[in-house]
Each structure stands twice: as C-alpha cells, then as structure tokens.
Coordinates of C-alpha atoms in Angstrom, one line a residue:
Chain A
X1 CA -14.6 -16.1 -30.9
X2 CA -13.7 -15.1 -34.2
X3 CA -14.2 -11.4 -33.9
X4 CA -11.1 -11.4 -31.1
X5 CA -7.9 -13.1 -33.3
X6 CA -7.4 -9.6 -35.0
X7 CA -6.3 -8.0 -32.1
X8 CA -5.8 -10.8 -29.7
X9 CA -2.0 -11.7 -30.1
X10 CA -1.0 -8.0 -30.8
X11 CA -2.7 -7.3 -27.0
X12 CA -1.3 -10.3 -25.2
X13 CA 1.8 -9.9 -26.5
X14 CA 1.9 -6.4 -25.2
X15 CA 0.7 -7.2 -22.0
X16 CA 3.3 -9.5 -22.0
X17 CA 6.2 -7.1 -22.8
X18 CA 5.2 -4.3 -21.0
X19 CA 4.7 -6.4 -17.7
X20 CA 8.7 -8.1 -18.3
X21 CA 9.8 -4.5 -19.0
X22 CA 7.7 -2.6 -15.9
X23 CA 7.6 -5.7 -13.3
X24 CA 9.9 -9.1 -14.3
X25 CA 13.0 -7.4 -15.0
X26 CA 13.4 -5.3 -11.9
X27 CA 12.3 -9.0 -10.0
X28 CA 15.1 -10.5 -11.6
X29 CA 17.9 -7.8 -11.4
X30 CA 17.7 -8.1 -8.0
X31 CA 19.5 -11.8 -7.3
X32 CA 21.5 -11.0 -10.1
X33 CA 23.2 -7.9 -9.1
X34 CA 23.4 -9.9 -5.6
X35 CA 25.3 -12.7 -6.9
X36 CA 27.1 -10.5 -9.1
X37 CA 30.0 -11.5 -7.7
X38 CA 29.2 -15.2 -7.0
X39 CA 27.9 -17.1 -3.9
X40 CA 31.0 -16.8 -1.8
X41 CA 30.6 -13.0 -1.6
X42 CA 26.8 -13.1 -1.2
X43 CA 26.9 -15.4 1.9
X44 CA 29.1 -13.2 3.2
X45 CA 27.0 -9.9 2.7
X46 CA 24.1 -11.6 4.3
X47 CA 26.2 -13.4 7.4
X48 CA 27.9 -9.3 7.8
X49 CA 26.7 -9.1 11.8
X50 CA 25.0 -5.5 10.9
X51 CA 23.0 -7.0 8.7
X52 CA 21.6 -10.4 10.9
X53 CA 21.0 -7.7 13.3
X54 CA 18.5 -5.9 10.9
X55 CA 17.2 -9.2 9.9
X56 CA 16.8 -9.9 13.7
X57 CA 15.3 -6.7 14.1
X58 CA 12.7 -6.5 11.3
X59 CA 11.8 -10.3 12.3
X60 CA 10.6 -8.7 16.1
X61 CA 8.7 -5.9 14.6
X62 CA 6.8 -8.8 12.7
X63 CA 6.5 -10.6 15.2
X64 CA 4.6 -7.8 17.5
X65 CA 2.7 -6.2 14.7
X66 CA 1.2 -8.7 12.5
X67 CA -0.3 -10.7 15.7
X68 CA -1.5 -6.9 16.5
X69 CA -3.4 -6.2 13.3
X70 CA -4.8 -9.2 13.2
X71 CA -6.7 -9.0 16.1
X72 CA -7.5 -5.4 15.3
X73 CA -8.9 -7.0 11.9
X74 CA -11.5 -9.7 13.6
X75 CA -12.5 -7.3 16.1
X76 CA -13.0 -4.1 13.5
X77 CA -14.7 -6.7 11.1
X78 CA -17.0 -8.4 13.7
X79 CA -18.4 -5.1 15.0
X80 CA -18.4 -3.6 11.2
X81 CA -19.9 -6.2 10.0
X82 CA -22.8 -7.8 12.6
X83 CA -24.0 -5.1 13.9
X84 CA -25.2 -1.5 12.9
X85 CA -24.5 1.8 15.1
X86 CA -24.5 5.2 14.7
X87 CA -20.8 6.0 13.0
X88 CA -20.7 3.1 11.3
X89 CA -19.9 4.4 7.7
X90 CA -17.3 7.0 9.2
X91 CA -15.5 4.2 11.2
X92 CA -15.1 2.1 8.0
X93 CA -13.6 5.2 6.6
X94 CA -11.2 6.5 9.5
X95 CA -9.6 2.7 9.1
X96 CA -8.8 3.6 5.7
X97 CA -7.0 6.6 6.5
X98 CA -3.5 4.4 7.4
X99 CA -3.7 3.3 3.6
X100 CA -4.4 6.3 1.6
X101 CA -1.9 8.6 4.2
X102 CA 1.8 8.4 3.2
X103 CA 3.5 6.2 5.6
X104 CA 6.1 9.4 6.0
X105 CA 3.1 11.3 7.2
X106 CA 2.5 8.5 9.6
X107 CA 6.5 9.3 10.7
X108 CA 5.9 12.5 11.1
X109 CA 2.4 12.1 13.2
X110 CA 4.6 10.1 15.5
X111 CA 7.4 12.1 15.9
X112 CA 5.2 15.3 16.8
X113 CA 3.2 13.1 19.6
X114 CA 6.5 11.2 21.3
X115 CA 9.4 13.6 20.0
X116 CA 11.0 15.8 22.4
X117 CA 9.2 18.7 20.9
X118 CA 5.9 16.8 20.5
X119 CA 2.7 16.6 22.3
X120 CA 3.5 13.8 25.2
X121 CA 7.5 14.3 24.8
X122 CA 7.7 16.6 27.8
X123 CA 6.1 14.4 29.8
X124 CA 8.1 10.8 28.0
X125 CA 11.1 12.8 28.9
X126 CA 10.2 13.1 33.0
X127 CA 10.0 9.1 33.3
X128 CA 12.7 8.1 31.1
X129 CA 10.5 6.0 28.9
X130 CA 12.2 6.0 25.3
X131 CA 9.3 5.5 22.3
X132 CA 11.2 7.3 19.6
X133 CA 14.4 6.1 18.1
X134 CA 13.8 2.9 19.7
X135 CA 11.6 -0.5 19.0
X136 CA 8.6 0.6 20.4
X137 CA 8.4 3.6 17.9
X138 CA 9.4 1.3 14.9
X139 CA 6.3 -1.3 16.3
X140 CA 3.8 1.7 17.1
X141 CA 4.4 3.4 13.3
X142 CA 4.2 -0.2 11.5
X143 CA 1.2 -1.1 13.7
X144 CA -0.1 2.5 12.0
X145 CA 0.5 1.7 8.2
X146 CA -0.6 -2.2 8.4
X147 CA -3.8 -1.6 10.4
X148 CA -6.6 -1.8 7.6
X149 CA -4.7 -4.5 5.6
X150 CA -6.3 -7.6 7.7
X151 CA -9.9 -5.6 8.1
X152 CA -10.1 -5.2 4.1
X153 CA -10.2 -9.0 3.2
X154 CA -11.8 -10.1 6.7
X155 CA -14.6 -7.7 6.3
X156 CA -15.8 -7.8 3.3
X157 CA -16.5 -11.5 3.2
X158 CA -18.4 -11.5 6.8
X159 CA -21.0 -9.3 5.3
X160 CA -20.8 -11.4 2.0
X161 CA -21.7 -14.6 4.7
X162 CA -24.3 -12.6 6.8
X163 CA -24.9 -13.4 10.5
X164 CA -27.6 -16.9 9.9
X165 CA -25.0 -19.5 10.7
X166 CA -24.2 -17.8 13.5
X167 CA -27.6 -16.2 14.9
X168 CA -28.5 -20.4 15.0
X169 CA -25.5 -21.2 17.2
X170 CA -26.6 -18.3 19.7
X171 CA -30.4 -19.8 19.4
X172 CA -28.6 -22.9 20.2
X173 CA -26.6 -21.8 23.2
X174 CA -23.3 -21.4 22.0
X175 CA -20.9 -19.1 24.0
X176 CA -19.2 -16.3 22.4
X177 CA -16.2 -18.4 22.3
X178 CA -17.8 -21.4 20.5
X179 CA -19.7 -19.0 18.3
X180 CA -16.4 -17.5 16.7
X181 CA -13.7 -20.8 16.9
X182 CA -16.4 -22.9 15.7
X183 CA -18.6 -21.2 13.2
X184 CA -17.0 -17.9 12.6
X185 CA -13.5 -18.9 12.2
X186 CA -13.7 -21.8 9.7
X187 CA -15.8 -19.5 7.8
X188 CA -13.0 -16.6 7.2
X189 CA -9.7 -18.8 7.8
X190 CA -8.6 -18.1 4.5
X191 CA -9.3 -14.2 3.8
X192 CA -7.9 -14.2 8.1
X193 CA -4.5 -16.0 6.3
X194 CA -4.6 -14.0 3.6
X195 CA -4.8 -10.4 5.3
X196 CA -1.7 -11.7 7.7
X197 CA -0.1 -12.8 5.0
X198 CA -0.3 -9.0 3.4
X199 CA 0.4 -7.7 6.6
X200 CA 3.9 -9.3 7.0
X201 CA 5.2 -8.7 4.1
X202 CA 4.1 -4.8 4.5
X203 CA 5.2 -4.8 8.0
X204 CA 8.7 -6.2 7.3
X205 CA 9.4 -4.0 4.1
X206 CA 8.2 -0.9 5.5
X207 CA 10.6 1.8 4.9
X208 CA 8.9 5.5 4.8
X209 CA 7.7 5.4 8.3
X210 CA 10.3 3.6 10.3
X211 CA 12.9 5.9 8.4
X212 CA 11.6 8.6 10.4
X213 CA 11.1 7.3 14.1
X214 CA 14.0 4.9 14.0
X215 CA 17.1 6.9 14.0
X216 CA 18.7 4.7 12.0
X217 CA 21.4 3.8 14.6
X218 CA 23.3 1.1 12.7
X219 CA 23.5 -2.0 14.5
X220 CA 20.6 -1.1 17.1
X221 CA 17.5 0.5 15.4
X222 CA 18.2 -0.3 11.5
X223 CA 15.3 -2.6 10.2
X224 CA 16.3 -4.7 6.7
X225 CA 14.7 -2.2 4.8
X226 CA 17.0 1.2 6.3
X227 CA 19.9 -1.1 6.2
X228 CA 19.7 -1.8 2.3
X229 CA 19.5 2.4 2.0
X230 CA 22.4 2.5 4.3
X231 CA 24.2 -0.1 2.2
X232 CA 23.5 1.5 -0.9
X233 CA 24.4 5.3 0.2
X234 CA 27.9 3.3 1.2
X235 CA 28.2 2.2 -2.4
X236 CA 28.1 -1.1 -1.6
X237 CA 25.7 -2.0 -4.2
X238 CA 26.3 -5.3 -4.3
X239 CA 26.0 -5.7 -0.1
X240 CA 22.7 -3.5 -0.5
X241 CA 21.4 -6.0 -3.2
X242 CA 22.5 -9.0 -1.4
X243 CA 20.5 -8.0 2.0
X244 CA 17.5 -7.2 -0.4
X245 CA 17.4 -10.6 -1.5
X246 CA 16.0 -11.6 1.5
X247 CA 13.2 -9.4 1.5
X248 CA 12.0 -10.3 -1.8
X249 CA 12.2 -14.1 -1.1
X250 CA 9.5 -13.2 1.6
X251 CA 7.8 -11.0 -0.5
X252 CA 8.2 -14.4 -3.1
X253 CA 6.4 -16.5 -0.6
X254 CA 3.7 -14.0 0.5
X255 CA 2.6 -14.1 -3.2
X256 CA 3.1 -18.4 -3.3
X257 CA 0.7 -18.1 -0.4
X258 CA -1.6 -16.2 -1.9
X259 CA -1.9 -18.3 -5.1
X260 CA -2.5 -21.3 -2.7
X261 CA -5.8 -19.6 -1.1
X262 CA -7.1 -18.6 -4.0
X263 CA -7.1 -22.1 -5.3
X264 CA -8.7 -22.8 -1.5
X265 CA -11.6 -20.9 -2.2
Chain B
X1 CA -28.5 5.9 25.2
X2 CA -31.6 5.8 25.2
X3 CA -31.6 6.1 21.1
X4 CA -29.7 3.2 20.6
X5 CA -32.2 0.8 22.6
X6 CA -34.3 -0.4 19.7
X7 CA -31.2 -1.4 17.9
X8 CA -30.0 -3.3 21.1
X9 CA -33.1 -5.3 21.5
X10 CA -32.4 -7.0 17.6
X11 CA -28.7 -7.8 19.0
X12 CA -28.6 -11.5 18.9
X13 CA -25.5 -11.7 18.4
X14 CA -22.5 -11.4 21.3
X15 CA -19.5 -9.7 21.8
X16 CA -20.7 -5.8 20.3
X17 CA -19.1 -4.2 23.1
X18 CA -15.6 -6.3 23.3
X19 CA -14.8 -5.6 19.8
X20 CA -15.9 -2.0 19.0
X21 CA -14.7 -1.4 22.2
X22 CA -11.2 -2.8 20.8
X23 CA -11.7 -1.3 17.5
X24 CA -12.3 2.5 18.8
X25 CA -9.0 2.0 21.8
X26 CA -6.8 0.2 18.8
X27 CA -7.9 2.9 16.1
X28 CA -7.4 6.2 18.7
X29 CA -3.9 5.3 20.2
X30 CA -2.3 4.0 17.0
X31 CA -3.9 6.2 14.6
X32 CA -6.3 9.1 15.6
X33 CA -3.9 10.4 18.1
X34 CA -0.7 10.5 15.9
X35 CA -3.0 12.0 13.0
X36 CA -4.6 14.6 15.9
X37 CA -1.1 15.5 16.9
X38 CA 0.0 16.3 13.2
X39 CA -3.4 18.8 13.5
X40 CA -2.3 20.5 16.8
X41 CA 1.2 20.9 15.6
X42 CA 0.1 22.3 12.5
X43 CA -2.1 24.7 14.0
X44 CA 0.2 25.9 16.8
X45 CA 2.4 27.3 14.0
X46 CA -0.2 30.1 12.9
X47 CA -1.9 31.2 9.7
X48 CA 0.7 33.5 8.4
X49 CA 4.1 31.3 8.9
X50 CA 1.8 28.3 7.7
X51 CA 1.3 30.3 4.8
X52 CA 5.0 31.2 4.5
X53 CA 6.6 27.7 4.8
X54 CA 4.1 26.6 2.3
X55 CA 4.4 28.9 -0.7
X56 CA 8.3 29.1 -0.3
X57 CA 9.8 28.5 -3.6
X58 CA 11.6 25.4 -2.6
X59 CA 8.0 23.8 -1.3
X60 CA 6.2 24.8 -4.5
X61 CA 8.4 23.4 -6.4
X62 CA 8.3 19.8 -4.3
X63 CA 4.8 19.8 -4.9
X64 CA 4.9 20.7 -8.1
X65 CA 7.2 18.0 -9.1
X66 CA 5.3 15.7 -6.8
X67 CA 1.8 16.3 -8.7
X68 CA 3.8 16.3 -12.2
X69 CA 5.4 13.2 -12.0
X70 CA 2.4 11.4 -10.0
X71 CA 0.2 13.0 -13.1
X72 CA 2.1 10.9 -15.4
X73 CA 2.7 8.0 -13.5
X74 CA -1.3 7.5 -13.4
X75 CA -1.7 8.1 -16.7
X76 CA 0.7 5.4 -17.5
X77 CA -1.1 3.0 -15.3
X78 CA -4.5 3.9 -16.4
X79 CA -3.7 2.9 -19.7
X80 CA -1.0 -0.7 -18.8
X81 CA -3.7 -1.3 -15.6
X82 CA -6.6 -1.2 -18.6
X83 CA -5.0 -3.5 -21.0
X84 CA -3.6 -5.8 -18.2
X85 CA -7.2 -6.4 -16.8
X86 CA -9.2 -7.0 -20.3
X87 CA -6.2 -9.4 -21.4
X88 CA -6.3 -10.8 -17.8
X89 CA -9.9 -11.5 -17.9
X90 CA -11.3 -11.6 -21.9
X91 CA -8.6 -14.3 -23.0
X92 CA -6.9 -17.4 -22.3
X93 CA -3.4 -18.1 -23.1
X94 CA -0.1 -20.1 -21.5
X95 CA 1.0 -18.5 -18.5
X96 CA -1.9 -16.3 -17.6
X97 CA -2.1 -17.0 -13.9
X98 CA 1.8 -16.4 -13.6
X99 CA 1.0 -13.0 -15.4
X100 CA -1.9 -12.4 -12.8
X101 CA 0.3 -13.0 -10.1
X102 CA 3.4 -10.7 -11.4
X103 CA 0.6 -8.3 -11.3
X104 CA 0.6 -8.4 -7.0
X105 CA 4.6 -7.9 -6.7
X106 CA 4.5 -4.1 -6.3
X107 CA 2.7 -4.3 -3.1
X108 CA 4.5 -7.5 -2.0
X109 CA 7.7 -6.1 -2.4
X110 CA 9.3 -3.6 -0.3
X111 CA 9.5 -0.2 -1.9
X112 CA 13.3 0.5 -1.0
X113 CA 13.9 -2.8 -2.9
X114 CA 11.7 -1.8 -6.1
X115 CA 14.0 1.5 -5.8
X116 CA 17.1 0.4 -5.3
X117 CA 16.5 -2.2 -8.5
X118 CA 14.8 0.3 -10.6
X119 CA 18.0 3.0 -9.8
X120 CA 20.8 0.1 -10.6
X121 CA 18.6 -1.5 -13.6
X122 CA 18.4 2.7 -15.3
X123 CA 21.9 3.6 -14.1
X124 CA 24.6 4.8 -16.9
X125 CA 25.5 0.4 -16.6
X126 CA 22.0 -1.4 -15.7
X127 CA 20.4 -3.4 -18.5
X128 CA 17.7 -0.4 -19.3
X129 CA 19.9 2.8 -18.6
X130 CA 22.7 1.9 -21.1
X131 CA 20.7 1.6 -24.0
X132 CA 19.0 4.6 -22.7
X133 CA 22.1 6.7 -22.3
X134 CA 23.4 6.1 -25.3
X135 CA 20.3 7.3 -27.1
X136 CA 20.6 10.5 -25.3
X137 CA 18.0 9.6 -22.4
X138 CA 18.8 10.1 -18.7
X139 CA 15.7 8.1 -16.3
X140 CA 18.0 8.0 -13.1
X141 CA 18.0 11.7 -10.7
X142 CA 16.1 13.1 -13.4
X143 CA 11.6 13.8 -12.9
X144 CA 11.6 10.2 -15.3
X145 CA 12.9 8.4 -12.4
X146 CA 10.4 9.3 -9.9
X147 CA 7.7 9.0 -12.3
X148 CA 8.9 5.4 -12.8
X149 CA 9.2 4.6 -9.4
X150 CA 5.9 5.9 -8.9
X151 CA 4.4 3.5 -11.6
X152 CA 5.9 0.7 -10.6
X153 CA 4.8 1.2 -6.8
X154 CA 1.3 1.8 -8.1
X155 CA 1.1 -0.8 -10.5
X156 CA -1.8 -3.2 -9.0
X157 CA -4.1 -0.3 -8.5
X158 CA -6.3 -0.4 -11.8
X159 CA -5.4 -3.7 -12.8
X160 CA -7.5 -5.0 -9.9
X161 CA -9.6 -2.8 -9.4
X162 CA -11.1 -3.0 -13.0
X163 CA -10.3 -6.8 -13.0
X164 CA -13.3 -7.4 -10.4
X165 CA -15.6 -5.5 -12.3
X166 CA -14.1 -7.3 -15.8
X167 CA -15.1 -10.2 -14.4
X168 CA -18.7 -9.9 -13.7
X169 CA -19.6 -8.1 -16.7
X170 CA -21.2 -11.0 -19.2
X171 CA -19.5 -11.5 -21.7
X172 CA -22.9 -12.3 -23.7
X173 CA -24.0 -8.4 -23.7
X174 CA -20.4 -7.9 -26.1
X175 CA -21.5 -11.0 -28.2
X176 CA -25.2 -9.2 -28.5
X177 CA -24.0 -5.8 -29.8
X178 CA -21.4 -7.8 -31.9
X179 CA -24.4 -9.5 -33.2
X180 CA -26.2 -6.0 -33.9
X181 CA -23.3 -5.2 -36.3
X182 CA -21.0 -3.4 -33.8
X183 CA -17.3 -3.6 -34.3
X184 CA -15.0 -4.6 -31.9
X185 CA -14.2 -1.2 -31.2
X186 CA -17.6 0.3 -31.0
X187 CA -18.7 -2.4 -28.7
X188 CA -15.8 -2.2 -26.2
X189 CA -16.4 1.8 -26.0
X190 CA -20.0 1.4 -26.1
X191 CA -20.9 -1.5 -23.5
X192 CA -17.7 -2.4 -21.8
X193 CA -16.2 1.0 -21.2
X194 CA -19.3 2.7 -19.4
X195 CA -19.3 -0.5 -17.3
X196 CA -16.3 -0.7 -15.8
X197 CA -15.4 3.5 -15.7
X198 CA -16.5 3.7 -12.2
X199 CA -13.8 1.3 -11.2
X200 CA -11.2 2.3 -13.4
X201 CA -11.9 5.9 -12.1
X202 CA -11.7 4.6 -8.5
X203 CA -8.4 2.9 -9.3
X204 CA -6.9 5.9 -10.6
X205 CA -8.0 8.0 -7.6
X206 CA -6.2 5.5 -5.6
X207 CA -3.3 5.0 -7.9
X208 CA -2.5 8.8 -7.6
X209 CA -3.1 8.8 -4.0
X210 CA -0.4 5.9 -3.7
X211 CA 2.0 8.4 -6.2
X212 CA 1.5 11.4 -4.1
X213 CA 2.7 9.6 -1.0
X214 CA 5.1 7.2 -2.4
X215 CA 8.5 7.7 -0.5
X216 CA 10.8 4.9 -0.4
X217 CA 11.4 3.6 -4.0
X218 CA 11.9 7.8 -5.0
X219 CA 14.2 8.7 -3.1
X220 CA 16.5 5.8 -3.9
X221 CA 16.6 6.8 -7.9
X222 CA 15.6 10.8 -7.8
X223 CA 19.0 12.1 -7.0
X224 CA 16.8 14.6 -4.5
X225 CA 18.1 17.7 -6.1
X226 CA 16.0 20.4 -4.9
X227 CA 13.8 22.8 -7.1
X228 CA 14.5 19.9 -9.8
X229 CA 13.9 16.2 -8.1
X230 CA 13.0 16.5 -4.4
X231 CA 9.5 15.3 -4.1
X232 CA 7.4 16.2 -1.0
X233 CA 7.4 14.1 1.7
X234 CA 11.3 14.0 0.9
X235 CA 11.5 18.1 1.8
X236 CA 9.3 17.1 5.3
X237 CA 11.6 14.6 6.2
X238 CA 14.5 17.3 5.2
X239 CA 13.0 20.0 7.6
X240 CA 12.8 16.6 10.3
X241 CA 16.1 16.1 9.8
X242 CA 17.0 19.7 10.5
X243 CA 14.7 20.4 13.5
X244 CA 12.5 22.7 11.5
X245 CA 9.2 20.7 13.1
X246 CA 6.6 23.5 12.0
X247 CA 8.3 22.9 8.2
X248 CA 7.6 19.1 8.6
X249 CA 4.4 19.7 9.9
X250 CA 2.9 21.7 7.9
X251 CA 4.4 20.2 4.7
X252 CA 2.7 17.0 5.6
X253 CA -0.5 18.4 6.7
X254 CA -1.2 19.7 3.5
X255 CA 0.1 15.8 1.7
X256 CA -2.5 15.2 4.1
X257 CA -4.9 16.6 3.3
X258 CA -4.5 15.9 -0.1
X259 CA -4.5 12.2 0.2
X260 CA -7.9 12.5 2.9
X261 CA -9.7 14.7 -0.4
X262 CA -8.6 11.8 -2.6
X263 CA -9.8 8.8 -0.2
X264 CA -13.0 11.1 -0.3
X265 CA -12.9 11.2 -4.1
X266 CA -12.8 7.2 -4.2
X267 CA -15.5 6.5 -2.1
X268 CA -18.0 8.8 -3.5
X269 CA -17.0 7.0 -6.8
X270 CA -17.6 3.8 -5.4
X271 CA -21.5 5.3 -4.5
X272 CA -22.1 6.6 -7.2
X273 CA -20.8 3.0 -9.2
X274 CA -23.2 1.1 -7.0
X275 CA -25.9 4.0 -7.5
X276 CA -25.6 3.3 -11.6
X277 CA -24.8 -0.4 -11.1
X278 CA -28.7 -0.7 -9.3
X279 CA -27.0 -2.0 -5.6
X280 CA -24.2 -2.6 -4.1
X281 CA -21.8 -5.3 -5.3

C-alpha cells in the first residue's frame, strides 16, 4: 500500500522505541543487576536458605491454588455457558470483581473476616485454628485474586463452540463423565492450559495481597515475592535482584507457553 | 421453583446442579464473604467517624495523588496502547510477534519485580535515572515514579483490548474511503477511530481501574512520603499496620467502591459497543 510508507517507518520505529524504553529495558535490568557481581555471588543469593524457603513456600501456594481455580474455571464456565438461569449476567459479573478490586483490598477483606478483630476471629481464636499469618491465609487470599483468570479464556470459547457436540453425545448416551473428558475437554484444552498457565504466574508473583495476611515472618510465611521487598528494604539490591530472577524466568516461560497455544489454535 | 420448570424441561445437558452449585460455594467463601466482611466492618464504624477518617487531610491527599498519577498514567497508555495495536495489526515488519509478545510481560511479571527494576533502572545510578538527574529530573520517590509504575503495570490494557477489535475491522472500508479521496488522516479519524472507540474506551476504564489499585510495583519506587507520595491502598495498609482497622476499612471501602463504579463503567461500554456494532462479538 502506497498511501502507508509516509508514516510507516516513523510509527514502527516508535513503537519500537517506546516499547525497549517502557517494557525491554526494565526486562533486561533485572539479570543484569543480578549478575552484577558475577555468577559466584548470584548462586549464592539464590542457594541463601531464607530464600529456598520462599521459593519453597510460593511453590505450595501454587501448588494449592492453581489446581483450585482451575476447577472453579470449568465449573463457572460450564454452568455460565450451557445453561441459562435467573442471575446469570450478575454472576458473570460478581467473578469479575477479584480482577477489577485491588488485591490490597482483597488483604484487607481477609484480615477483617479471620483477624483477631474480624468477623469469625473470635470464634478462630476459641479452637486454636490459625488462618491469618499462616499458609492457609496466603492460599485463601491468592485463591481470591486468581479466581476469574481460568473462567475468562475457558468461558468465552464454550459459548463461541455452543452445546451441539455435546447435546449429540447425551442423545447418544454418554455419561457426564464421557461427555466432558471426551467431547468437552479436547474442545477447550488449550484456552484450559492457557488460563492455568496465567494463573500460576499471578499466583506465584502476587505481592499486594499476601503482604497483608502473611506477616511476613522471614523464614516461615515470606513468599518470593515479600522476600525480594525484604531484600531490597535490607539494601541488598543485588540479593533482592538475584531472587527476582527467578520469578521472571517463570514469568519468561508463562509467556513461551503462551506463544506455543496460540500457534495451537 | 416452580418458575424455573420450563427452563428445566430444555436441559439436555448434565451436570447444572454440580457446577453452579460449585461455582456459588467457591465464589461466597473465597470472595463474597471477604468482600461482605469489608461491608460490615465498614458500616460498624458509623456515618460520622467514616466521614472523619475519610476527609482527613492525610487521606485526601492519598487519594488525590492516587487519582493524579493514575490520570496520567492512562493517558499515557491510551496514546502508547493506540499506536502499539494499529502498528501491531496494520503492518508487517521483522520482529513483530516478539513485539506482540513483549506486549503480555506486565501481567506476566510480578509487580514487586517490575518495581524493584523500574526503582534501580530511575535511581541517581540506573541506566534511565542518571541521564535524568543530571538534566535536573528526579522520577524515583517523587508522583513521576508512581505514575511510571502505574504505566508499566497497566501496559497490556488498550493494546489488547483495541488489538481484537483492530483485527476484525476490514481493512477494505480504509482502502474505499482512500479511494473517495480521503487522506490518511481523515480516514483513520473518520472510519477506524469510531470503530474501535468503544474498546479503546473500555481499555482505558480498565487501565485506570488497574492504576487506582496498583500496589506492589509503587510502593517499591514512591519513597511513600505522606501528603506527597503515599498512594491509597499504601495509607490502608499503614492504618493495618498500626491496628487502626476502621482506618483500613473504610479507606478500602471507598478504593472499593471506586474500582466496583469502574467495572460498572466497562461493561456498560461493552453494551453499548455491541449495541452500535449490530450484536454481540
């Protein structure tokens, strides 16, 4: 197209520099503040026992959540999507409120139902049952900000598909169990992989949320992310930077991931 | 139930009660409840100390930073999120699916990384903040900070939103007004521009609810000076940290509400887009 050369390699080439300024460099500052001081000093940040422990720690919360909100996802999208009820539309909505709330907020909506001072504390108290400043505080308030991430890619394409394929398994006899491994399933694998994927890397880097029910107890209840504050408010930049590293390298392979289903589908 | 029976009897399908069963329990102990408590809380502390906590000065001026610096952060990204999605989708070049794929690492990567690079990379020594310093600028623990950790937190936002859109638009409508004697200019203003507005103003709705709330990569590079760089969720967790519970509570029940009027915003942009656009997309 003739009509585009004018302005074509001014606006590329702005796009260009505006993304290295606004996205690549911060990226790439990362490793090499980390390795600042070359690779002998970096292994030994990252094998520091406080901060295995955080990676440990972050790894379980993962490993709860993600499994979590992913069966929230099928089961949200299923009855979202096949079926109409009164109080559909506000549903849809009400699972969008973990994304548009502050994750903060969602620290602070925890701490006022399990806190000593909060709604069911009392009570928490009375049976010895610890919730806040422990893991299951740091699992309940990730399982809060990641809930809508696996309904928004699952949903959207089971509408797009409709409810034929399956409607003729059910004519067919097909179990509800058949119906969903063998038709369902291969149908929404990818957006399913894709939403989980998204899900991890939120659940492992959140920060806003956890920083408020955790207690930041170093050593026991400091996920990856509180550690690299902790780090950093020590001035040990480079330490900070170094434990960082390995959050972006899974934040790397989320978005390899990615690329890979998109080219899937 | 009797009103529900005529939708019953068109239920092939299995499983309604299982999973909105699942859905309802999953959605009311992990977030209704929380959110409900936030309420209660909030109301327990009365009319007139609600009032109190939040017109204090050192409130106001949270939230008036807040707004300020999420103002300009949108703006920003209205106008890189714009350009990224028409270069994105109207031209080819080398490297344009690496450039697509920078476009997802704010969400990918955790925000107390993004803050702690953004702080070191503007600091008096950082590649950005020396140059900066010298001529005179300050970004780090000054409003420029936050609004830069805000953009860069919000980032995907318009870019995809308008992206989506981009893409379905033919590109034979622009080469038909070209064709009527229309500029490059007057065509993108007169048939491109009305097309996509409804999903650039949904992804600046979102982008500014994302701003409002953004916590982690601001309070790395802010400096959290108060009346000058504390943002608002940092002065609720503040009051947290100082047992003032009614503070925190009703501090984030107005962010709150704030961030519930904008999700309300987006959607009815999102009608009214597939009102104009003849359907839903």
């Amino acid at each position: 197209m003739n009509r585009r050369t004018g302005a074509r390699p001014l606006l590329i080439g702005l796009a260009v520099l505006l993304t290295a300024i606004l996205v690549v460099a911060p990226l790439v500052f990362i490793f090499v503040q980390a390795l600042s001081q070359g690779w002998a000093v970096y292994a030994k940040n990252i094998l520091d026992p406080l901060t295995l422990h955080a990676i440990w720690l972050t790894a379980a919360v993962a490993v709860v959540v993600v499994p979590a909100t992913v069966a929230f996802g099928i089961a949200a999208s299923w009855a979202l999507a096949k079926f109409s009820f009164p109080g559909r539309g506000v549903l849809a909505t009400l699972i969008e409120i973990p994304f548009s709330v502050s994750p903060i907020i969602a620290g602070i909506c925890y701490l006022l139902l399990y806190g000593r001072q909060g709604l069911l504390g009392g009570w928490l108290a009375e049976h010895d049952i610890a919730i806040l400043f422990a893991l299951p505080g740091i699992i309940l308030v990730t399982m809060f900000v990641t809930a809508p991430f696996v309904v928004r890619e699952v949903l959207p394409l089971m509408r797009a598909q409709g409810s034929d394929q399956e409607q003729a398994a059910v004519t067919l006899g097909a179990s509800g169990w058949q119906l969903f491994r063998r038709v369902t399933l291969p149908n929404i694998r990818w957006a399913l992989l894709y939403g989980a994927v998204l899900a991890t890397a939120r659940a492992v880097g959140e920060f806003g949320g956890v920083a408020v029910v955790s207690g930041n107890v170093r050593g026991q209840t400091n996920t990856l992310p509180l550690h690299v504050e902790l780090l950093f408010n020590d001035l040990n930049a480079v330490g900070a930077f170094a434990a960082a590293t390995t959050l972006t390298l899974i934040a790397l392979v989320a978005l390899v991931v990615k690329a890979v289903l998109e080219g899937r589908r | 139930m009797s009103a529900a029976a005529p939708v019953r009897a068109k239920r092939v399908l299995p499983g309604f009660t299982l999973t909105l069963g699942t859905t309802m329990l999953y959605l009311t102990v992990i977030v209704l409840i929380p959110v409900l408590a936030l309420i209660l809380k909030g109301a327990e502390i009365g009319p007139a100390r609600f009032w109190g906590i939040v017109t204090a000065p050192r409130t106001l001026a949270a939230i008036r930073i807040t707004m300020t610096a999420a103002a300009i952060a949108t703006v920003i990204n209205a106008l890189y999120g714009l350009l990224m999605a028409w270069v994105l989708v109207r031209h080819d070049f080398p490297g344009k699916r690496l450039l697509d794929a920078l476009m997802d690492i704010p969400f990918a990567l955790p925000t107390a990384v993004a803050g702690l690079s953004l702080t070191a990379l503007y600091s008096a020594n950082g590649w950005f903040g020396a140059p900066l310093e010298a001529a005179g600028i300050q970004v780090v623990y000054t409003i420029w900070g936050i609004v830069l950790a805000m953009t860069f937190t919000s980032i995907p936002f318009v870019v995809r939103s308008v992206q989506s859109v981009l893409e379905d638009l033919d590109p034979a409508l622009e080469d038909a007004a070209f064709t009527l004697g229309a500029g490059p200019w007057t065509t993108f203003r007169r048939v491109v521009f009305p097309a996509i507005l409804p999903a650039w103003l949904g992804g600046i709705a979102t982008s500014f609810a994302r701003s409002l709330g953004e916590f982690g990569a601001v309070v790395f590079i802010a400096g959290n000076l108060p009346f000058k760089t504390e943002i608002a969720s940092l002065l609720a967790f503040i009051r947290l940290e100082e047992y003032d519970y009614a503070g925190a509570a009703a501090i984030a029940l107005v962010l709150m509400v704030f961030a519930l009027a904008l999700l309300l915003v987006s959607n009815l942009i999102q009608i009214w887009a597939s009102r104009h656009a003849g359907g839903p997309r």
